[in-house]
């Protein structure tokens, strides 16, 4: 696939041919991609965080938001 970078006024445009995604990479490792439908996704499932404990997103504006949280709770019973 071919990727074109261009500037128009004060903006940067990244254009791919066909349905090729746009990858964001650091240290030769793909981290995040924007697929041909415009979805922003991590490259590897269950690996990366959005923000950190010291660098947080202030607001998220969304319509029909779905939040799926996977967790396991273990309760220990101790008999003395």
PDB file of N, CA and C in Angstrom:
ATOM      1  N   UNK A   1       0.817  -1.185   0.000  1.00  0.00           N
ATOM      2  CA  UNK A   1       0.000   0.000   0.000  1.00  0.00           C
ATOM      3  C   UNK A   1       0.859   1.246   0.000  1.00  0.00           C
ATOM      4  N   UNK A   2       0.295   2.310  -0.415  1.00  0.00           N
ATOM      5  CA  UNK A   2       0.983   3.582  -0.512  1.00  0.00           C
ATOM      6  C   UNK A   2       0.387   4.563   0.478  1.00  0.00           C
ATOM      7  N   UNK A   3       1.240   5.309   1.133  1.00  0.00           N
ATOM      8  CA  UNK A   3       0.804   6.343   2.059  1.00  0.00           C
ATOM      9  C   UNK A   3       1.319   7.683   1.588  1.00  0.00           C
ATOM     10  N   UNK A   4       0.474   8.678   1.634  1.00  0.00           N
ATOM     11  CA  UNK A   4       0.835  10.018   1.198  1.00  0.00           C
ATOM     12  C   UNK A   4       0.717  10.961   2.377  1.00  0.00           C
ATOM     13  N   UNK A   5       1.767  11.713   2.624  1.00  0.00           N
ATOM     14  CA  UNK A   5       1.734  12.769   3.639  1.00  0.00           C
ATOM     15  C   UNK A   5       1.720  14.098   2.901  1.00  0.00           C
ATOM     16  N   UNK A   6       0.811  14.965   3.273  1.00  0.00           N
ATOM     17  CA  UNK A   6       0.774  16.278   2.651  1.00  0.00           C
ATOM     18  C   UNK A   6       0.349  17.303   3.682  1.00  0.00           C
ATOM     19  N   UNK A   7       0.626  18.542   3.395  1.00  0.00           N
ATOM     20  CA  UNK A   7       0.184  19.627   4.265  1.00  0.00           C
ATOM     21  C   UNK A   7      -0.780  20.493   3.485  1.00  0.00           C
ATOM     22  N   UNK A   8      -1.798  20.948   4.159  1.00  0.00           N
ATOM     23  CA  UNK A   8      -2.792  21.830   3.567  1.00  0.00           C
ATOM     24  C   UNK A   8      -3.065  22.928   4.587  1.00  0.00           C
ATOM     25  N   UNK A   9      -2.564  24.106   4.320  1.00  0.00           N
ATOM     26  CA  UNK A   9      -2.700  25.182   5.303  1.00  0.00           C
ATOM     27  C   UNK A   9      -1.886  24.832   6.536  1.00  0.00           C
ATOM     28  N   UNK A  10      -2.540  24.739   7.689  1.00  0.00           N
ATOM     29  CA  UNK A  10      -1.864  24.398   8.935  1.00  0.00           C
ATOM     30  C   UNK A  10      -2.132  22.967   9.373  1.00  0.00           C
ATOM     31  N   UNK A  11      -2.575  22.093   8.457  1.00  0.00           N
ATOM     32  CA  UNK A  11      -2.907  20.722   8.845  1.00  0.00           C
ATOM     33  C   UNK A  11      -2.009  19.716   8.140  1.00  0.00           C
ATOM     34  N   UNK A  12      -1.900  18.557   8.735  1.00  0.00           N
ATOM     35  CA  UNK A  12      -1.162  17.437   8.164  1.00  0.00           C
ATOM     36  C   UNK A  12      -2.172  16.377   7.766  1.00  0.00           C
ATOM     37  N   UNK A  13      -2.090  15.894   6.535  1.00  0.00           N
ATOM     38  CA  UNK A  13      -2.992  14.858   6.056  1.00  0.00           C
ATOM     39  C   UNK A  13      -2.202  13.585   5.816  1.00  0.00           C
ATOM     40  N   UNK A  14      -2.717  12.465   6.334  1.00  0.00           N
ATOM     41  CA  UNK A  14      -2.133  11.148   6.095  1.00  0.00           C
ATOM     42  C   UNK A  14      -3.170  10.374   5.293  1.00  0.00           C
ATOM     43  N   UNK A  15      -2.838  10.010   4.077  1.00  0.00           N
ATOM     44  CA  UNK A  15      -3.787   9.379   3.168  1.00  0.00           C
ATOM     45  C   UNK A  15      -3.230   8.030   2.746  1.00  0.00           C
ATOM     46  N   UNK A  16      -4.031   6.969   2.893  1.00  0.00           N
ATOM     47  CA  UNK A  16      -3.604   5.638   2.465  1.00  0.00           C
ATOM     48  C   UNK A  16      -4.423   5.201   1.265  1.00  0.00           C
ATOM     49  N   UNK A  17      -3.847   4.315   0.466  1.00  0.00           N
ATOM     50  CA  UNK A  17      -4.542   3.782  -0.703  1.00  0.00           C
ATOM     51  C   UNK A  17      -5.485   2.664  -0.281  1.00  0.00           C
ATOM     52  N   UNK A  18      -6.665   2.628  -0.868  1.00  0.00           N
ATOM     53  CA  UNK A  18      -7.605   1.552  -0.598  1.00  0.00           C
ATOM     54  C   UNK A  18      -8.029   1.500   0.847  1.00  0.00           C
ATOM     55  N   UNK A  19      -8.042   0.299   1.412  1.00  0.00           N
ATOM     56  CA  UNK A  19      -8.504   0.109   2.790  1.00  0.00           C
ATOM     57  C   UNK A  19      -7.346  -0.147   3.749  1.00  0.00           C
ATOM     58  N   UNK A  20      -6.171   0.379   3.430  1.00  0.00           N
ATOM     59  CA  UNK A  20      -5.005   0.183   4.288  1.00  0.00           C
ATOM     60  C   UNK A  20      -5.123   1.005   5.569  1.00  0.00           C
ATOM     61  N   UNK A  21      -4.788   0.401   6.717  1.00  0.00           N
ATOM     62  CA  UNK A  21      -4.831   1.141   7.984  1.00  0.00           C
ATOM     63  C   UNK A  21      -3.631   2.074   8.129  1.00  0.00           C
ATOM     64  N   UNK A  22      -3.717   2.972   9.098  1.00  0.00           N
ATOM     65  CA  UNK A  22      -2.614   3.851   9.467  1.00  0.00           C
ATOM     66  C   UNK A  22      -2.065   3.323  10.788  1.00  0.00           C
ATOM     67  N   UNK A  23      -0.775   3.026  10.826  1.00  0.00           N
ATOM     68  CA  UNK A  23      -0.146   2.470  12.020  1.00  0.00           C
ATOM     69  C   UNK A  23       0.668   3.535  12.732  1.00  0.00           C
ATOM     70  N   UNK A  24       0.660   3.476  14.062  1.00  0.00           N
ATOM     71  CA  UNK A  24       1.525   4.311  14.892  1.00  0.00           C
ATOM     72  C   UNK A  24       2.506   3.367  15.578  1.00  0.00           C
ATOM     73  N   UNK A  25       3.804   3.634  15.406  1.00  0.00           N
ATOM     74  CA  UNK A  25       4.843   2.708  15.834  1.00  0.00           C
ATOM     75  C   UNK A  25       5.912   3.438  16.628  1.00  0.00           C
ATOM     76  N   UNK A  26       6.420   2.790  17.687  1.00  0.00           N
ATOM     77  CA  UNK A  26       7.588   3.277  18.415  1.00  0.00           C
ATOM     78  C   UNK A  26       8.523   2.103  18.645  1.00  0.00           C
ATOM     79  N   UNK A  27       9.817   2.370  18.636  1.00  0.00           N
ATOM     80  CA  UNK A  27      10.838   1.328  18.854  1.00  0.00           C
ATOM     81  C   UNK A  27      10.598   0.100  17.981  1.00  0.00           C
ATOM     82  N   UNK A  28      10.238   0.320  16.717  1.00  0.00           N
ATOM     83  CA  UNK A  28      10.002  -0.740  15.724  1.00  0.00           C
ATOM     84  C   UNK A  28       8.851  -1.673  16.120  1.00  0.00           C
ATOM     85  N   UNK A  29       7.922  -1.201  16.974  1.00  0.00           N
ATOM     86  CA  UNK A  29       6.776  -1.997  17.402  1.00  0.00           C
ATOM     87  C   UNK A  29       5.492  -1.246  17.090  1.00  0.00           C
ATOM     88  N   UNK A  30       4.570  -1.890  16.364  1.00  0.00           N
ATOM     89  CA  UNK A  30       3.266  -1.287  16.100  1.00  0.00           C
ATOM     90  C   UNK A  30       2.499  -1.179  17.409  1.00  0.00           C
ATOM     91  N   UNK A  31       1.949   0.003  17.707  1.00  0.00           N
ATOM     92  CA  UNK A  31       1.250   0.241  18.972  1.00  0.00           C
ATOM     93  C   UNK A  31      -0.250   0.437  18.783  1.00  0.00           C
ATOM     94  N   UNK A  32      -0.638   1.310  17.842  1.00  0.00           N
ATOM     95  CA  UNK A  32      -2.026   1.693  17.632  1.00  0.00           C
ATOM     96  C   UNK A  32      -2.267   1.795  16.137  1.00  0.00           C
ATOM     97  N   UNK A  33      -3.515   1.550  15.723  1.00  0.00           N
ATOM     98  CA  UNK A  33      -3.830   1.749  14.315  1.00  0.00           C
ATOM     99  C   UNK A  33      -5.198   2.383  14.158  1.00  0.00           C
ATOM    100  N   UNK A  34      -5.380   3.050  13.026  1.00  0.00           N
ATOM    101  CA  UNK A  34      -6.688   3.538  12.608  1.00  0.00           C
ATOM    102  C   UNK A  34      -7.054   2.692  11.401  1.00  0.00           C
ATOM    103  N   UNK A  35      -8.121   1.893  11.527  1.00  0.00           N
ATOM    104  CA  UNK A  35      -8.484   0.991  10.436  1.00  0.00           C
ATOM    105  C   UNK A  35      -9.282   1.737   9.371  1.00  0.00           C
ATOM    106  N   UNK A  36      -9.640   1.032   8.297  1.00  0.00           N
ATOM    107  CA  UNK A  36     -10.304   1.672   7.161  1.00  0.00           C
ATOM    108  C   UNK A  36     -11.701   2.174   7.499  1.00  0.00           C
ATOM    109  N   UNK A  37     -12.269   1.739   8.631  1.00  0.00           N
ATOM    110  CA  UNK A  37     -13.573   2.241   9.075  1.00  0.00           C
ATOM    111  C   UNK A  37     -13.439   3.443   9.996  1.00  0.00           C
ATOM    112  N   UNK A  38     -12.195   3.824  10.325  1.00  0.00           N
ATOM    113  CA  UNK A  38     -11.960   4.972  11.190  1.00  0.00           C
ATOM    114  C   UNK A  38     -11.878   4.627  12.662  1.00  0.00           C
ATOM    115  N   UNK A  39     -11.839   3.341  12.990  1.00  0.00           N
ATOM    116  CA  UNK A  39     -11.735   2.920  14.390  1.00  0.00           C
ATOM    117  C   UNK A  39     -10.292   3.010  14.864  1.00  0.00           C
ATOM    118  N   UNK A  40     -10.085   3.627  16.019  1.00  0.00           N
ATOM    119  CA  UNK A  40      -8.770   3.719  16.647  1.00  0.00           C
ATOM    120  C   UNK A  40      -8.655   2.545  17.603  1.00  0.00           C
ATOM    121  N   UNK A  41      -7.712   1.627  17.347  1.00  0.00           N
ATOM    122  CA  UNK A  41      -7.595   0.415  18.157  1.00  0.00           C
ATOM    123  C   UNK A  41      -6.144   0.149  18.519  1.00  0.00           C
ATOM    124  N   UNK A  42      -5.923  -0.562  19.626  1.00  0.00           N
ATOM    125  CA  UNK A  42      -4.553  -0.996  19.921  1.00  0.00           C
ATOM    126  C   UNK A  42      -4.151  -2.067  18.911  1.00  0.00           C
ATOM    127  N   UNK A  43      -2.879  -2.133  18.583  1.00  0.00           N
ATOM    128  CA  UNK A  43      -2.405  -3.136  17.630  1.00  0.00           C
ATOM    129  C   UNK A  43      -2.472  -4.533  18.236  1.00  0.00           C
ATOM    130  N   UNK A  44      -2.188  -4.639  19.537  1.00  0.00           N
ATOM    131  CA  UNK A  44      -2.210  -5.917  20.242  1.00  0.00           C
ATOM    132  C   UNK A  44      -3.261  -5.862  21.336  1.00  0.00           C
ATOM    133  N   UNK A  45      -4.114  -6.880  21.399  1.00  0.00           N
ATOM    134  CA  UNK A  45      -5.195  -6.921  22.364  1.00  0.00           C
ATOM    135  C   UNK A  45      -4.679  -6.967  23.798  1.00  0.00           C
ATOM    136  N   UNK A  46      -5.329  -6.210  24.680  1.00  0.00           N
ATOM    137  CA  UNK A  46      -5.091  -6.248  26.124  1.00  0.00           C
ATOM    138  C   UNK A  46      -3.642  -5.949  26.511  1.00  0.00           C
ATOM    139  N   UNK A  47      -3.042  -4.957  25.836  1.00  0.00           N
ATOM    140  CA  UNK A  47      -1.630  -4.656  26.066  1.00  0.00           C
ATOM    141  C   UNK A  47      -1.378  -3.212  26.488  1.00  0.00           C
ATOM    142  N   UNK A  48      -2.109  -2.257  25.926  1.00  0.00           N
ATOM    143  CA  UNK A  48      -1.810  -0.837  26.130  1.00  0.00           C
ATOM    144  C   UNK A  48      -2.905  -0.128  26.906  1.00  0.00           C
ATOM    145  N   UNK A  49      -2.530   0.933  27.613  1.00  0.00           N
ATOM    146  CA  UNK A  49      -3.462   1.766  28.359  1.00  0.00           C
ATOM    147  C   UNK A  49      -3.743   3.048  27.598  1.00  0.00           C
ATOM    148  N   UNK A  50      -4.879   3.651  27.881  1.00  0.00           N
ATOM    149  CA  UNK A  50      -5.200   4.980  27.376  1.00  0.00           C
ATOM    150  C   UNK A  50      -5.029   5.926  28.554  1.00  0.00           C
ATOM    151  N   UNK A  51      -3.945   6.672  28.556  1.00  0.00           N
ATOM    152  CA  UNK A  51      -3.603   7.509  29.692  1.00  0.00           C
ATOM    153  C   UNK A  51      -2.791   6.726  30.713  1.00  0.00           C
ATOM    154  N   UNK A  52      -2.496   7.372  31.828  1.00  0.00           N
ATOM    155  CA  UNK A  52      -1.743   6.743  32.917  1.00  0.00           C
ATOM    156  C   UNK A  52      -2.208   7.365  34.229  1.00  0.00           C
ATOM    157  N   UNK A  53      -1.644   6.912  35.337  1.00  0.00           N
ATOM    158  CA  UNK A  53      -2.055   7.477  36.630  1.00  0.00           C
ATOM    159  C   UNK A  53      -1.681   8.951  36.754  1.00  0.00           C
ATOM    160  N   UNK A  54      -0.679   9.402  36.022  1.00  0.00           N
ATOM    161  CA  UNK A  54      -0.268  10.804  36.104  1.00  0.00           C
ATOM    162  C   UNK A  54      -0.640  11.617  34.861  1.00  0.00           C
ATOM    163  N   UNK A  55      -1.002  10.967  33.767  1.00  0.00           N
ATOM    164  CA  UNK A  55      -1.411  11.665  32.539  1.00  0.00           C
ATOM    165  C   UNK A  55      -2.762  11.106  32.104  1.00  0.00           C
ATOM    166  N   UNK A  56      -3.833  11.748  32.605  1.00  0.00           N
ATOM    167  CA  UNK A  56      -5.184  11.238  32.403  1.00  0.00           C
ATOM    168  C   UNK A  56      -5.932  12.074  31.373  1.00  0.00           C
ATOM    169  N   UNK A  57      -6.901  11.453  30.704  1.00  0.00           N
ATOM    170  CA  UNK A  57      -7.822  12.170  29.827  1.00  0.00           C
ATOM    171  C   UNK A  57      -8.840  12.880  30.709  1.00  0.00           C
ATOM    172  N   UNK A  58      -9.117  14.120  30.425  1.00  0.00           N
ATOM    173  CA  UNK A  58     -10.038  14.886  31.248  1.00  0.00           C
ATOM    174  C   UNK A  58     -11.493  14.518  30.964  1.00  0.00           C
ATOM    175  N   UNK A  59     -11.906  14.519  29.712  1.00  0.00           N
ATOM    176  CA  UNK A  59     -13.288  14.233  29.345  1.00  0.00           C
ATOM    177  C   UNK A  59     -13.326  13.273  28.165  1.00  0.00           C
ATOM    178  N   UNK A  60     -14.370  12.466  28.126  1.00  0.00           N
ATOM    179  CA  UNK A  60     -14.643  11.622  26.964  1.00  0.00           C
ATOM    180  C   UNK A  60     -16.069  11.946  26.546  1.00  0.00           C
ATOM    181  N   UNK A  61     -16.238  12.386  25.318  1.00  0.00           N
ATOM    182  CA  UNK A  61     -17.552  12.703  24.788  1.00  0.00           C
ATOM    183  C   UNK A  61     -17.935  11.599  23.817  1.00  0.00           C
ATOM    184  N   UNK A  62     -19.060  10.946  24.069  1.00  0.00           N
ATOM    185  CA  UNK A  62     -19.461   9.817  23.233  1.00  0.00           C
ATOM    186  C   UNK A  62     -20.973   9.703  23.211  1.00  0.00           C
ATOM    187  N   UNK A  63     -21.465   9.010  22.207  1.00  0.00           N
ATOM    188  CA  UNK A  63     -22.875   8.676  22.089  1.00  0.00           C
ATOM    189  C   UNK A  63     -23.006   7.169  22.170  1.00  0.00           C
ATOM    190  N   UNK A  64     -23.994   6.688  22.908  1.00  0.00           N
ATOM    191  CA  UNK A  64     -24.239   5.247  23.034  1.00  0.00           C
ATOM    192  C   UNK A  64     -22.982   4.507  23.471  1.00  0.00           C
ATOM    193  N   UNK A  65     -22.394   4.945  24.556  1.00  0.00           N
ATOM    194  CA  UNK A  65     -21.129   4.377  25.013  1.00  0.00           C
ATOM    195  C   UNK A  65     -21.351   2.997  25.642  1.00  0.00           C
ATOM    196  N   UNK A  66     -20.468   2.090  25.315  1.00  0.00           N
ATOM    197  CA  UNK A  66     -20.462   0.758  25.919  1.00  0.00           C
ATOM    198  C   UNK A  66     -19.129   0.577  26.616  1.00  0.00           C
ATOM    199  N   UNK A  67     -19.173   0.221  27.876  1.00  0.00           N
ATOM    200  CA  UNK A  67     -17.955  -0.031  28.629  1.00  0.00           C
ATOM    201  C   UNK A  67     -18.007  -1.476  29.090  1.00  0.00           C
ATOM    202  N   UNK A  68     -17.013  -2.228  28.697  1.00  0.00           N
ATOM    203  CA  UNK A  68     -16.926  -3.622  29.109  1.00  0.00           C
ATOM    204  C   UNK A  68     -15.706  -3.754  29.997  1.00  0.00           C
ATOM    205  N   UNK A  69     -15.910  -4.208  31.217  1.00  0.00           N
ATOM    206  CA  UNK A  69     -14.820  -4.345  32.170  1.00  0.00           C
ATOM    207  C   UNK A  69     -14.712  -5.817  32.550  1.00  0.00           C
ATOM    208  N   UNK A  70     -13.540  -6.374  32.348  1.00  0.00           N
ATOM    209  CA  UNK A  70     -13.289  -7.758  32.729  1.00  0.00           C
ATOM    210  C   UNK A  70     -12.440  -7.766  33.985  1.00  0.00           C
ATOM    211  N   UNK A  71     -12.882  -8.465  35.011  1.00  0.00           N
ATOM    212  CA  UNK A  71     -12.092  -8.564  36.221  1.00  0.00           C
ATOM    213  C   UNK A  71     -12.467  -9.847  36.943  1.00  0.00           C
ATOM    214  N   UNK A  72     -11.630 -10.243  37.859  1.00  0.00           N
ATOM    215  CA  UNK A  72     -11.837 -11.454  38.664  1.00  0.00           C
ATOM    216  C   UNK A  72     -11.707 -11.060  40.115  1.00  0.00           C
ATOM    217  N   UNK A  73     -12.670 -11.432  40.912  1.00  0.00           N
ATOM    218  CA  UNK A  73     -12.635 -11.129  42.340  1.00  0.00           C
ATOM    219  C   UNK A  73     -12.426 -12.417  43.119  1.00  0.00           C
ATOM    220  N   UNK A  74     -11.457 -12.414  43.986  1.00  0.00           N
ATOM    221  CA  UNK A  74     -11.184 -13.580  44.830  1.00  0.00           C
ATOM    222  C   UNK A  74     -11.389 -13.175  46.280  1.00  0.00           C
ATOM    223  N   UNK A  75     -12.231 -13.925  46.962  1.00  0.00           N
ATOM    224  CA  UNK A  75     -12.481 -13.650  48.371  1.00  0.00           C
ATOM    225  C   UNK A  75     -11.929 -14.831  49.165  1.00  0.00           C
ATOM    226  N   UNK A  76     -11.038 -14.552  50.091  1.00  0.00           N
ATOM    227  CA  UNK A  76     -10.431 -15.608  50.902  1.00  0.00           C
ATOM    228  C   UNK A  76     -11.155 -15.706  52.232  1.00  0.00           C
ATOM    229  N   UNK A  77     -11.466 -16.917  52.632  1.00  0.00           N
ATOM    230  CA  UNK A  77     -12.077 -17.162  53.937  1.00  0.00           C
ATOM    231  C   UNK A  77     -11.019 -17.809  54.828  1.00  0.00           C
ATOM    232  N   UNK A  78     -10.780 -17.222  55.967  1.00  0.00           N
ATOM    233  CA  UNK A  78      -9.776 -17.746  56.897  1.00  0.00           C
ATOM    234  C   UNK A  78     -10.499 -18.204  58.147  1.00  0.00           C
ATOM    235  N   UNK A  79     -10.269 -19.465  58.523  1.00  0.00           N
ATOM    236  CA  UNK A  79     -10.866 -20.027  59.754  1.00  0.00           C
ATOM    237  C   UNK A  79      -9.767 -20.224  60.785  1.00  0.00           C
ATOM    238  N   UNK A  80      -9.986 -19.731  62.001  1.00  0.00           N
ATOM    239  CA  UNK A  80      -8.993 -19.862  63.049  1.00  0.00           C
ATOM    240  C   UNK A  80      -9.508 -20.796  64.112  1.00  0.00           C
TER     241      UNK A  80
END
